[in-house]
Amino acid sequence: MEQLESAYVQGRISVEKVGKAPRDGDFSSMKPRAPAAALFPLQFEPQGPRYSVRNNHVLFQGWSFAFGMSVHRGLRLFDVRHKGERVAYEISVQEALSVYGSNCPGGMSTRYMDGSFGIGRYASPLVRGVDCPYLATYLDVHYLAHSQVSQVSKSALCIFEQNLGSPLRRHYSNLQSLYYGGLRKNTLVIRAISTLINYDYIWDFMFHGSGAVEVRVHATGYISSSFFHGRGTNYGNRVGPHTLGTMHLHHIHYKVDLDVNGQVNSLETQDMGYELAKEPWSMQNTIERPYLRRERLEREDEAAFPLNAPMPRYLCFASPFPNKWGHPRSYRIQITSFAGEHLPASSPMERSISWGRYQLAVTRRKEEEPTSTSIYNQNDPWTPTVAFADFINNETITNEDLVAWISVGFLHVPHAEDVPNTVTVGNGVGFFLRPYNYFDEDPSVDSPDSVYFSSEEDAGECGANPLACLPHATACTPHLPPFRYGGFRNLSLARPPGGI
């Protein structure tokens, strides 16, 4: 301190005076800047919800599942079934990691492993009409953390059916026969939002009529920043008079315990190549013909795919039992991710987040490997309690009970448009679990929402076309419950003098 004071007195330190921030937050305020205008579009169910929730069990058309909220890891699903047949034993969040870069000491040393803070504990109360549709079902979450008494987070989960405004499938025929057939894309969504200091993560699990499960996460909230000085733009963008929006990674890890037509599964891959073939109609000429490469991966080391490295386009958990057409009944894992670079393996703390080495790793399921990380890894990342890399030890994965560990994420370089808040558009990643020869045909053919009419029918007749019934079924304005919010109860901005 004496050296710092001496340098200051001698004028050898660059001093920049910073004005006091206004009480209204100025550029960081989220208060509306425009007056209220016409009401936003409202989605409602003319005849009430088509799903049911009983305790923690949900039924929706052919789907059923149980949900829970882990204090540390957040939203998770168990016993996911389609038409009574189990597809997955568990689908759960494992960890949310942020690694920051900056030319300031605090910024450059920031490594957040959010599971240690409590992804489920900080599931925030949801705002009706913004965080979820106004008429969604809202559920309280009970948790036990840092207390001998359980706590309640009001309306921290929501469940709703969403009309995505586009067809799940459709075809318009104007050749020979004239008809239209289609099915709108409706999906059931279960959602929680965790507010972890500055960032808000929106966790979605979605169930489609095609037999697919979609898992996705969006990031929003306030960026973490550093004081802008020197070569700060090597580590982000200047977003305010003295503010550097510091670059960082958002990496999320999931556990997916699939049970495809039973617990005994294998991992099969498919991808394409080109082969040179003679044209059957003109043998003196050749044609480049795409062909399918099929492979069954035998061991865990083969099924550990490094982050951002090429990976087979089709990866399937395959059952030993075939469908009607002789193909193994399977579910495909399809990942949508824009992850940044993983922490170098030379880092002394890398083993604590070694799950981030892989975009996908498939291992044999073991009771002693329930999670890919530990809440204690944040406090001692140099000697981690759980190191995921140890799970991969080249055991056989053919005809075994298997688990897929999936990493998704994105590199975020904050920019002017991240002020006051990061938007969800373009900041969402996740994966699909899609049936692949699991059924004998598309299961959505059994949906009562299907629409079909031909040129020989009157499409305006309610009996021929359910869409024609809408003007009568929706003639009444929906009954909306009053808006209430209990998210600020039992909270205080500061502890009173002397503690609580």
Short mmCIF file of N, CA and C in Angstrom, two decimals, residues 213 215 311 313-315 331-337 406 408 430-434:
data_model
loop_
_atom_site.label_atom_id
_atom_site.label_comp_id
_atom_site.label_asym_id
_atom_site.label_seq_id
_atom_site.Cartn_x
_atom_site.Cartn_y
_atom_site.Cartn_z
N VAL A 213 -37.87 -35.68 -27.96
CA VAL A 213 -37.71 -34.83 -26.78
C VAL A 213 -36.65 -33.78 -27.11
N VAL A 215 -34.33 -30.68 -25.54
CA VAL A 215 -33.79 -30.10 -24.32
C VAL A 215 -33.00 -28.85 -24.72
N MET A 311 -17.75 -35.19 -35.59
CA MET A 311 -18.46 -36.29 -34.94
C MET A 311 -19.43 -36.87 -35.95
N ARG A 313 -22.62 -37.79 -37.92
CA ARG A 313 -23.85 -37.00 -37.94
C ARG A 313 -25.03 -37.73 -37.30
N TYR A 314 -24.99 -39.04 -37.33
CA TYR A 314 -26.04 -39.82 -36.68
C TYR A 314 -25.41 -40.66 -35.57
N LEU A 315 -25.86 -40.45 -34.35
CA LEU A 315 -25.43 -41.24 -33.19
C LEU A 315 -26.68 -41.76 -32.51
N TYR A 331 -32.92 -44.48 -30.69
CA TYR A 331 -33.13 -43.05 -30.49
C TYR A 331 -31.84 -42.33 -30.83
N ARG A 332 -31.97 -41.29 -31.61
CA ARG A 332 -30.82 -40.53 -32.10
C ARG A 332 -30.56 -39.32 -31.20
N ILE A 333 -29.29 -39.05 -30.92
CA ILE A 333 -28.88 -37.85 -30.19
C ILE A 333 -28.38 -36.82 -31.19
N GLN A 334 -29.05 -35.69 -31.24
CA GLN A 334 -28.70 -34.62 -32.19
C GLN A 334 -28.43 -33.35 -31.40
N ILE A 335 -27.19 -32.88 -31.45
CA ILE A 335 -26.73 -31.77 -30.60
C ILE A 335 -26.69 -30.47 -31.39
N THR A 336 -27.17 -29.39 -30.75
CA THR A 336 -27.08 -28.05 -31.32
C THR A 336 -26.27 -27.20 -30.36
N SER A 337 -25.04 -26.87 -30.75
CA SER A 337 -24.14 -26.20 -29.83
C SER A 337 -23.12 -25.36 -30.60
N ILE A 406 -23.72 -35.12 -22.27
CA ILE A 406 -23.75 -34.17 -23.39
C ILE A 406 -23.33 -32.78 -22.91
N VAL A 408 -23.08 -28.78 -24.10
CA VAL A 408 -23.50 -27.76 -25.07
C VAL A 408 -23.05 -26.40 -24.54
N GLY A 430 -28.71 -26.73 -27.11
CA GLY A 430 -29.36 -27.90 -26.54
C GLY A 430 -29.18 -29.12 -27.41
N PHE A 431 -30.14 -30.01 -27.33
CA PHE A 431 -30.07 -31.24 -28.11
C PHE A 431 -31.47 -31.84 -28.25
N PHE A 432 -31.58 -32.74 -29.22
CA PHE A 432 -32.81 -33.50 -29.46
C PHE A 432 -32.54 -34.98 -29.19
N LEU A 433 -33.54 -35.64 -28.69
CA LEU A 433 -33.59 -37.10 -28.65
C LEU A 433 -34.70 -37.51 -29.60
N ARG A 434 -34.33 -38.04 -30.77
CA ARG A 434 -35.29 -38.27 -31.85
C ARG A 434 -35.43 -39.76 -32.13
#
